Amino acid sequence: MPVKLFFTSVSSNLVIKKHQQKIEMILDSLKIPYENVDISQKEENKVEMRRIAGNPVALPPQICNGDIYCGDFKAFEEAVESEELHKFLKL
């Protein structure tokens, strides 16, 4: 199952943009393949992100592996710091 990064290409929130960029940078540097899913392009993408996250008001970035929820930016950052990213991503 591919890792999915739910993000938004349309956001005025600088924190969200920086979090999205950091996740992409780390995944790219570790050569971990992932699929970007832009929730601002299709409403169904946002609905899917919130369904998988189990939170009707979840905001991007959110990460999952297939339909298995991995976590948000905070959980991602904690996994990187504790050197458990592969476990976090369920790889």
mmCIF file of C-alpha atoms in Angstrom:
data_model
loop_
_atom_site.group_PDB
_atom_site.id
_atom_site.type_symbol
_atom_site.label_atom_id
_atom_site.label_comp_id
_atom_site.label_asym_id
_atom_site.label_seq_id
_atom_site.Cartn_x
_atom_site.Cartn_y
_atom_site.Cartn_z
ATOM 1 C CA MET A 1 0.000 0.000 0.000
ATOM 2 C CA PRO A 2 1.346 3.436 -0.864
ATOM 3 C CA VAL A 3 1.950 6.142 1.709
ATOM 4 C CA LYS A 4 -0.459 9.023 1.092
ATOM 5 C CA LEU A 5 0.182 12.598 2.114
ATOM 6 C CA PHE A 6 -3.028 14.585 2.280
ATOM 7 C CA PHE A 7 -2.145 18.247 1.715
ATOM 8 C CA THR A 8 -3.616 21.448 0.366
ATOM 9 C CA SER A 9 -2.184 23.495 -2.472
ATOM 10 C CA VAL A 10 -4.395 26.427 -1.469
ATOM 11 C CA SER A 11 -3.716 27.697 2.035
ATOM 12 C CA SER A 12 -3.007 31.074 3.520
ATOM 13 C CA ASN A 13 -1.782 29.367 6.682
ATOM 14 C CA LEU A 14 2.027 29.491 6.640
ATOM 15 C CA VAL A 15 2.330 26.848 9.378
ATOM 16 C CA ILE A 16 0.383 24.304 7.317
ATOM 17 C CA LYS A 17 2.547 25.043 4.259
ATOM 18 C CA LYS A 18 5.764 24.620 6.245
ATOM 19 C CA HIS A 19 4.572 21.356 7.801
ATOM 20 C CA GLN A 20 3.656 19.982 4.369
ATOM 21 C CA GLN A 21 7.038 20.993 2.941
ATOM 22 C CA LYS A 22 8.929 19.416 5.829
ATOM 23 C CA ILE A 23 7.118 16.097 5.429
ATOM 24 C CA GLU A 24 7.834 16.063 1.687
ATOM 25 C CA MET A 25 11.478 16.986 2.242
ATOM 26 C CA ILE A 26 12.013 14.164 4.752
ATOM 27 C CA LEU A 27 10.190 11.532 2.680
ATOM 28 C CA ASP A 28 12.117 12.590 -0.438
ATOM 29 C CA SER A 29 15.474 12.566 1.354
ATOM 30 C CA LEU A 30 14.821 9.037 2.640
ATOM 31 C CA LYS A 31 13.556 7.960 -0.796
ATOM 32 C CA ILE A 32 10.241 6.835 0.653
ATOM 33 C CA PRO A 33 7.674 6.793 -2.157
ATOM 34 C CA TYR A 34 4.420 8.582 -1.435
ATOM 35 C CA GLU A 35 1.369 9.918 -3.195
ATOM 36 C CA ASN A 36 0.293 13.531 -2.773
ATOM 37 C CA VAL A 37 -3.469 13.909 -2.404
ATOM 38 C CA ASP A 38 -4.597 17.538 -2.717
ATOM 39 C CA ILE A 39 -7.741 18.099 -0.661
ATOM 40 C CA SER A 40 -8.301 21.534 -2.216
ATOM 41 C CA GLN A 41 -8.831 20.075 -5.699
ATOM 42 C CA LYS A 42 -11.617 17.616 -4.905
ATOM 43 C CA GLU A 43 -14.087 17.606 -2.040
ATOM 44 C CA GLU A 44 -13.969 13.793 -2.045
ATOM 45 C CA ASN A 45 -10.249 13.945 -1.144
ATOM 46 C CA LYS A 46 -11.037 16.009 1.949
ATOM 47 C CA VAL A 47 -13.856 13.647 2.899
ATOM 48 C CA GLU A 48 -11.512 10.649 2.477
ATOM 49 C CA MET A 49 -8.781 12.311 4.580
ATOM 50 C CA ARG A 50 -11.194 13.034 7.411
ATOM 51 C CA ARG A 51 -12.731 9.543 7.220
ATOM 52 C CA ILE A 52 -9.328 7.858 7.427
ATOM 53 C CA ALA A 53 -8.194 10.195 10.227
ATOM 54 C CA GLY A 54 -11.422 9.526 12.118
ATOM 55 C CA ASN A 55 -11.828 13.254 12.682
ATOM 56 C CA PRO A 56 -14.546 15.279 10.900
ATOM 57 C CA VAL A 57 -12.520 18.500 11.260
ATOM 58 C CA ALA A 58 -8.988 17.203 10.553
ATOM 59 C CA LEU A 59 -6.726 19.638 8.718
ATOM 60 C CA PRO A 60 -3.804 18.802 6.442
ATOM 61 C CA PRO A 61 -1.207 17.512 6.458
ATOM 62 C CA GLN A 62 -2.402 14.000 7.340
ATOM 63 C CA ILE A 63 -0.567 10.791 6.497
ATOM 64 C CA CYS A 64 -1.858 7.291 5.858
ATOM 65 C CA ASN A 65 -0.672 4.038 4.362
ATOM 66 C CA GLY A 66 -3.460 2.868 2.078
ATOM 67 C CA ASP A 67 -6.540 3.225 4.270
ATOM 68 C CA ILE A 68 -4.586 2.853 7.515
ATOM 69 C CA TYR A 69 -4.158 6.142 9.354
ATOM 70 C CA CYS A 70 -0.586 6.976 10.393
ATOM 71 C CA GLY A 71 -0.996 10.433 11.915
ATOM 72 C CA ASP A 72 -0.683 14.182 11.556
ATOM 73 C CA PHE A 73 2.386 16.418 11.407
ATOM 74 C CA LYS A 74 3.028 16.287 15.146
ATOM 75 C CA ALA A 75 3.013 12.474 15.176
ATOM 76 C CA PHE A 76 5.213 12.436 12.049
ATOM 77 C CA GLU A 77 7.734 14.777 13.663
ATOM 78 C CA GLU A 78 7.818 12.674 16.837
ATOM 79 C CA ALA A 79 8.446 9.530 14.757
ATOM 80 C CA VAL A 80 11.336 11.227 12.952
ATOM 81 C CA GLU A 81 12.894 12.426 16.215
ATOM 82 C CA SER A 82 12.607 8.977 17.801
ATOM 83 C CA GLU A 83 13.942 7.309 14.625
ATOM 84 C CA GLU A 84 10.754 5.283 14.186
ATOM 85 C CA LEU A 85 9.547 6.750 10.896
ATOM 86 C CA HIS A 86 9.238 3.404 9.090
ATOM 87 C CA LYS A 87 7.172 2.041 11.975
ATOM 88 C CA PHE A 88 5.013 5.185 11.981
ATOM 89 C CA LEU A 89 4.426 4.861 8.222
ATOM 90 C CA LYS A 90 3.651 1.147 8.646
ATOM 91 C CA LEU A 91 6.320 0.143 6.138
#
